[in-house]
Short mmCIF file of C-alpha atoms in Angstrom, two decimals:
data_model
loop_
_atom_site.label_atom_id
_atom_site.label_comp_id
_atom_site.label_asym_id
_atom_site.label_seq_id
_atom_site.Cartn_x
_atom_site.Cartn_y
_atom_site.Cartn_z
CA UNK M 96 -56.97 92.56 -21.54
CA UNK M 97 -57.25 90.35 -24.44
CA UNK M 98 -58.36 86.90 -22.25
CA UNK M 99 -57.62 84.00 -24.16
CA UNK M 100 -54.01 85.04 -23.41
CA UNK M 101 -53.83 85.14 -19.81
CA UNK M 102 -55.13 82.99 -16.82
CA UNK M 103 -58.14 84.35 -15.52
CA UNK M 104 -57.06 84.09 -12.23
CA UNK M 105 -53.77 85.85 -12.89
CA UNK M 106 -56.14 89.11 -14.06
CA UNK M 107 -58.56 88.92 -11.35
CA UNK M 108 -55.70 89.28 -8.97
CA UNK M 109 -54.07 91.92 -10.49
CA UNK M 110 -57.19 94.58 -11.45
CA UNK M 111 -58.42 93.05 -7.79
CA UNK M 112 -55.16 95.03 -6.83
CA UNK M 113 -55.53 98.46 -9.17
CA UNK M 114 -58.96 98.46 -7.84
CA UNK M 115 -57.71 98.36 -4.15
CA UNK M 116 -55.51 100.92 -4.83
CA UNK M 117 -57.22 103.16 -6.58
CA UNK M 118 -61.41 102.78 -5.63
CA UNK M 119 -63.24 103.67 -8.87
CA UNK M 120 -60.61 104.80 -10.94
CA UNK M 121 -60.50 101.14 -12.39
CA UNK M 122 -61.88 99.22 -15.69
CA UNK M 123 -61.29 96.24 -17.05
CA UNK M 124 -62.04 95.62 -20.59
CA UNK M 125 -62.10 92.16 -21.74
CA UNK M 126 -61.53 91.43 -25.63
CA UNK M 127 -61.88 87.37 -26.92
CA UNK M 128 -59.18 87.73 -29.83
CA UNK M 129 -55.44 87.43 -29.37
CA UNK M 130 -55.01 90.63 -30.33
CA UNK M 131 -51.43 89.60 -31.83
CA UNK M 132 -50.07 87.01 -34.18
CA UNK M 133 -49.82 83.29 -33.08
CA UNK M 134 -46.73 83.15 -32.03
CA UNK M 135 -46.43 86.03 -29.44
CA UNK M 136 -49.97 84.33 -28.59
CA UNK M 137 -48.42 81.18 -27.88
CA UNK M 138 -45.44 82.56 -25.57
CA UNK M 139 -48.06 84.40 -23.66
CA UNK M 140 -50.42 81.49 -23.02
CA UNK M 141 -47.20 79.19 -22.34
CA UNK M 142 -49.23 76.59 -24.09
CA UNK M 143 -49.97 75.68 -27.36
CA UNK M 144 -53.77 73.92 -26.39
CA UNK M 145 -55.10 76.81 -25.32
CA UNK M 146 -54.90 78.95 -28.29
CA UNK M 147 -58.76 78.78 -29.18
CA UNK M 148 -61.03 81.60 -28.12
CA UNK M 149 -64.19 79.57 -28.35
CA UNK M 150 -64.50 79.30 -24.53
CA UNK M 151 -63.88 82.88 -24.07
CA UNK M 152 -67.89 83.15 -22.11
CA UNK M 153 -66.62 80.77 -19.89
CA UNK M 154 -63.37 82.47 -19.12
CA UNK M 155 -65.88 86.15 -18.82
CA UNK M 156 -67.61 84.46 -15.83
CA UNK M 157 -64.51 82.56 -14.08
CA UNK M 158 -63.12 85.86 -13.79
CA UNK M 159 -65.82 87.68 -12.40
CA UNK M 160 -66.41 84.73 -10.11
CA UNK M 161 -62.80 85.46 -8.56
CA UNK M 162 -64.26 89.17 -7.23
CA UNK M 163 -67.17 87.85 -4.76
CA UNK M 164 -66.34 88.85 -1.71
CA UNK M 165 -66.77 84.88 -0.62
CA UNK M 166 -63.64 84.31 -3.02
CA UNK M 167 -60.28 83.29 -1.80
CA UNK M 168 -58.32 84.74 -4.19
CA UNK M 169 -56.82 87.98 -2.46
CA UNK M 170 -57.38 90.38 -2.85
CA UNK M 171 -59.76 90.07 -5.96
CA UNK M 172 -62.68 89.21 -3.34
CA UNK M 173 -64.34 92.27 -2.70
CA UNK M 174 -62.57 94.35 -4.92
CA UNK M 175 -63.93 93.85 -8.65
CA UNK M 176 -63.74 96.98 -11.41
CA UNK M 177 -66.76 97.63 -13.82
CA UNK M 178 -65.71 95.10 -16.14
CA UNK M 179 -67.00 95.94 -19.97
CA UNK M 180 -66.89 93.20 -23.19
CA UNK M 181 -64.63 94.73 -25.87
CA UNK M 182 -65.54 94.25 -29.63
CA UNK M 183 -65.09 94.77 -33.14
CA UNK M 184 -68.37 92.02 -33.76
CA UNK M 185 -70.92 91.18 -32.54
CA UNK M 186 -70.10 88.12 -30.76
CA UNK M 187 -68.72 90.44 -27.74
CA UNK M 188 -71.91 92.38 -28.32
CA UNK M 189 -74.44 89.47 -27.86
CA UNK M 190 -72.47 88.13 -24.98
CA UNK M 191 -72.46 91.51 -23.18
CA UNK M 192 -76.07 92.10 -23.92
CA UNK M 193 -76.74 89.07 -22.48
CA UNK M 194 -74.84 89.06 -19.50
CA UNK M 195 -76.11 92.75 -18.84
CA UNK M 196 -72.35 94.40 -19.30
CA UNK M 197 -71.16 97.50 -21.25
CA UNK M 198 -70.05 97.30 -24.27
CA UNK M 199 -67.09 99.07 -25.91
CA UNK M 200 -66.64 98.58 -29.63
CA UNK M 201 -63.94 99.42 -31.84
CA UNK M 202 -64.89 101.63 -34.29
CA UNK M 203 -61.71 102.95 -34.90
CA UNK M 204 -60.66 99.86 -37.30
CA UNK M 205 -63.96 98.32 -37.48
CA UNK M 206 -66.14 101.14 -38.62
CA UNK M 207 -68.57 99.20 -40.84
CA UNK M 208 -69.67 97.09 -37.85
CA UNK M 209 -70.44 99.89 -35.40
CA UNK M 210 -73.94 100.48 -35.67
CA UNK M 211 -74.95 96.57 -36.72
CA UNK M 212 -73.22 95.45 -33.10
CA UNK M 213 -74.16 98.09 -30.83
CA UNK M 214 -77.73 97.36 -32.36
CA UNK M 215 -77.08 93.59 -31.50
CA UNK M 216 -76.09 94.34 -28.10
CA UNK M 217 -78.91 96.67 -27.36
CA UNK M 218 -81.49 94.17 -28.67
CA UNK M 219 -79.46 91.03 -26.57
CA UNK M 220 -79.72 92.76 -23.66
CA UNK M 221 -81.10 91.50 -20.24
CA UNK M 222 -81.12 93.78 -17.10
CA UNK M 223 -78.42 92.16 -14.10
CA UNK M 224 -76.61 93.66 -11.20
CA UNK M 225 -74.83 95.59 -13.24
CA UNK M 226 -76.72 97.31 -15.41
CA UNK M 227 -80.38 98.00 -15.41
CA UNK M 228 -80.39 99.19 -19.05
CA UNK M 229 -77.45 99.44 -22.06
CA UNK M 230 -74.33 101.01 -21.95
CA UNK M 231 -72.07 101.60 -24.70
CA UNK M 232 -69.04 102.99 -25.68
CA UNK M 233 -67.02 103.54 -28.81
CA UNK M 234 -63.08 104.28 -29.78
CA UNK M 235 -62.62 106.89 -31.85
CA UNK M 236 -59.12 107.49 -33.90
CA UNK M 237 -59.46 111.63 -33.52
CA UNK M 238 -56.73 114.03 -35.06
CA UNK M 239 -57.65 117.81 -34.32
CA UNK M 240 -55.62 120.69 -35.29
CA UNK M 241 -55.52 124.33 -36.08
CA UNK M 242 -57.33 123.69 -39.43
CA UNK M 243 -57.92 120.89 -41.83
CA UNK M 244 -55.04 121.12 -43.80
CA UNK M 245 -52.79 120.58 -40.66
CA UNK M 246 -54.57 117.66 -39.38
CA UNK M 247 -54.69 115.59 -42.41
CA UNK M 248 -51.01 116.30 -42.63
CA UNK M 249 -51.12 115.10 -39.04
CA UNK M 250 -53.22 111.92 -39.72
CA UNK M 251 -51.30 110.73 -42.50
CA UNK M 252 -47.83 108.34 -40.17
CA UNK M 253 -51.20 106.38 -39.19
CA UNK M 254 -52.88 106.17 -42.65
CA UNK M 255 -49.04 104.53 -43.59
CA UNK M 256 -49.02 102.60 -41.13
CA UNK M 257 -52.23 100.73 -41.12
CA UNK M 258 -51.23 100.01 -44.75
CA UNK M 259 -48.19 98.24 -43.95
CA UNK M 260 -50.16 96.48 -41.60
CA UNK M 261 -52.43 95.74 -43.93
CA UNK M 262 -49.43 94.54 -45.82
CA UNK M 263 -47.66 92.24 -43.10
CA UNK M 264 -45.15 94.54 -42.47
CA UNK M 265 -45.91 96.24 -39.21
CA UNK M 266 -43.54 98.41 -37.46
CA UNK M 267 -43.28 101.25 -36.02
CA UNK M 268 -44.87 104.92 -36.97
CA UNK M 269 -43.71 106.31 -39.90
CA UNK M 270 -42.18 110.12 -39.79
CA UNK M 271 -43.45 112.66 -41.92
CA UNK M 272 -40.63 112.60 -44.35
CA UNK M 273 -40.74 108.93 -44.46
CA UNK M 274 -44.65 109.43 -45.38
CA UNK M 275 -44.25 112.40 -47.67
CA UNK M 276 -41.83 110.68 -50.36
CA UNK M 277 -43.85 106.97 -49.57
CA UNK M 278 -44.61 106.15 -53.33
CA UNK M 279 -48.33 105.37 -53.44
CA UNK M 280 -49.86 103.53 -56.11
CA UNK M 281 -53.44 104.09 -56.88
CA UNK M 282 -54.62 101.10 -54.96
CA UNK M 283 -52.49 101.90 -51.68
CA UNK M 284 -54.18 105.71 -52.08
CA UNK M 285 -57.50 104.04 -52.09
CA UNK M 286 -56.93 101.52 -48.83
CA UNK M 287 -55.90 104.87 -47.25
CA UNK M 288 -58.67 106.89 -48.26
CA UNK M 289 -61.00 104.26 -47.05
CA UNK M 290 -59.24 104.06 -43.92
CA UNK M 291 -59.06 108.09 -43.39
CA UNK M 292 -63.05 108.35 -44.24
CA UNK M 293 -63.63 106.31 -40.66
CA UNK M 294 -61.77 108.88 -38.35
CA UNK M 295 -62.19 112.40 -37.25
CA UNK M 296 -59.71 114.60 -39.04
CA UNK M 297 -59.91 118.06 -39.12
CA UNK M 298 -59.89 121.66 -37.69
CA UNK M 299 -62.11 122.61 -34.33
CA UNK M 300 -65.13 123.20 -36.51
CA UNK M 301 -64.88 119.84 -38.51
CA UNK M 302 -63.93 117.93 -35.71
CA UNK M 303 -66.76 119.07 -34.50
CA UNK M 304 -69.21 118.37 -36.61
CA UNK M 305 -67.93 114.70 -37.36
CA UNK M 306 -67.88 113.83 -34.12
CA UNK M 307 -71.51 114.96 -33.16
CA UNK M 308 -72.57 113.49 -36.36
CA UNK M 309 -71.52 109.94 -34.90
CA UNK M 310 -72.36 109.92 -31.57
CA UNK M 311 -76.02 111.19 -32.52
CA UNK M 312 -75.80 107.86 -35.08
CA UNK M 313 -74.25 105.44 -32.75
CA UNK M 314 -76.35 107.02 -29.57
CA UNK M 315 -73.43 105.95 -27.03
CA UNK M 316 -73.19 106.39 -23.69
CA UNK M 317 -69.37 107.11 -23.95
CA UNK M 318 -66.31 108.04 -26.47
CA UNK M 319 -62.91 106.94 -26.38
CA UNK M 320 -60.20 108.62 -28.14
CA UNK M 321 -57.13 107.62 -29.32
CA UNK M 322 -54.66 110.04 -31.00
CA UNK M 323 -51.84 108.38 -33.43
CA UNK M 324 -49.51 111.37 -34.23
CA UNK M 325 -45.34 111.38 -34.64
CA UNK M 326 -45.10 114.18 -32.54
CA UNK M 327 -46.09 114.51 -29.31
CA UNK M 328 -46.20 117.57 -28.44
CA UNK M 329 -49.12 117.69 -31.56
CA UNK M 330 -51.21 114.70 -29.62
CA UNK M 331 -51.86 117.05 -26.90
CA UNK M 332 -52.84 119.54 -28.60
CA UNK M 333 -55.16 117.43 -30.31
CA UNK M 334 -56.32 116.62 -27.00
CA UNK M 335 -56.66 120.06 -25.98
CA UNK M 336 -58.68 121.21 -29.20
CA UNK M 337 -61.09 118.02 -28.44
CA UNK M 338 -61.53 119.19 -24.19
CA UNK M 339 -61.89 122.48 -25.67
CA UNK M 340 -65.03 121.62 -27.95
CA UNK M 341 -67.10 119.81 -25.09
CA UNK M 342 -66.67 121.81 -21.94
CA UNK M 343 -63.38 119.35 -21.06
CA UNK M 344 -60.50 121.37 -20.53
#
């Protein structure tokens, strides 16, 4: 849940629900940005004054406040998720350190800050009710296949893609045609590569490797995938390889 769009109230309420409904099966992940451009931020907030993020601590602890079991906001009271601070900084990370929350930071677009924020967090944090010592997560973008070959072939709709982002012209996934003929220039091949060089692409063996190589440099408690393919039916199988690897499937 990106905050600063939504009432905190309105949240607490609904993960108080999920969390009746499901007993520890829930999280709720808080992020401060908008997490969208200003104008879908604006119709979501219903209000152009409230656009700023800069209160977003104070939002972090109204929210929680709305799950004591003294609250009257039903049925929230009672019923309140392990709530982690989302990041790609480390303003999330000092603020979760500090209030003694996990952390989950976004490595997957924000590689270059992984280790600097998680080290933030670790060194902000104070023991609370929560926690009695860090805990960290990271997202990983992951493509596994049969061999290399196959999962850069695999990776590349989401190398595209971030460029046009990168570009102001988001939009949906590219197909593999549409990707093949793309005509790259030199500086477009370079964005990619340097976006490519912060996932895990590969066959079992690399995937392998890469991804023991970062969790043994990050030292987190926790990994979270995601898998941007065209085809689906090549996302869980990229799923599969990865459950295979650690004992998951």
């Amino acid at each position: 849940i990106m905050l600063p769009n939504h009432a905190p109230m309105v949240v607490a309420e609904q993960f108080g629900t999920l969390e009746a409904l499901y007993p520890g099966r829930i999280d709720l992940g808080l992020g401060r940005a908008p997490g969208t451009d200003q104008a879908t931020a604006r119709a979501l907030r219903r209000s152009p004054d409230a656009l700023s993020v800069d209160d977003f601590p104070e939002q972090v602890v109204e929210l929680r406040g709305y799950f004591d079991a003294q609250s009257k906001v039903t049925p929230a009271a009672g019923n309140e998720p392990p709530v982690w601070l989302l990041g790609s900084s480390g303003y999330s990370a000092r603020l979760a350190g500090l209030l003694g929350l996990p952390f989950a930071f976004a490595h997957h677009f924000s590689s270059e800050n992984t280790v600097p924020a998680l080290t933030l967090y670790r060194d902000s944090f104070r023991p609370s009710a929560v926690l009695d010592e860090p805990y960290s997560m990271i997202g990983v973008s992951v493509t596994a296949a049969e061999n290399d070959e196959r999962a850069r072939e695999m990776a590349a709709p989401q190398a595209l893609a971030f460029l046009r982002l990168r570009q102001g012209r988001p939009g949906p996934l590219p197909t593999p045609e549409e990707t093949a003929s793309h005509p790259y220039t030199p500086l477009e091949r370079e964005i990619i590569q340097s976006r490519v060089a912060d996932q895990v692409v590969g066959g079992p063996e690399t995937v392998r490797r890469q991804m023991d190589a970062l969790i043994d440099r990050t030292a987190v408690d926790e990994v979270m995938v995601t898998t941007m393919v065209y085809d689906h039916a090549d996302r869980l199988r990229s799923y599969d390889i990865l459950a295979e690897l650690y004992g998951l499937a």
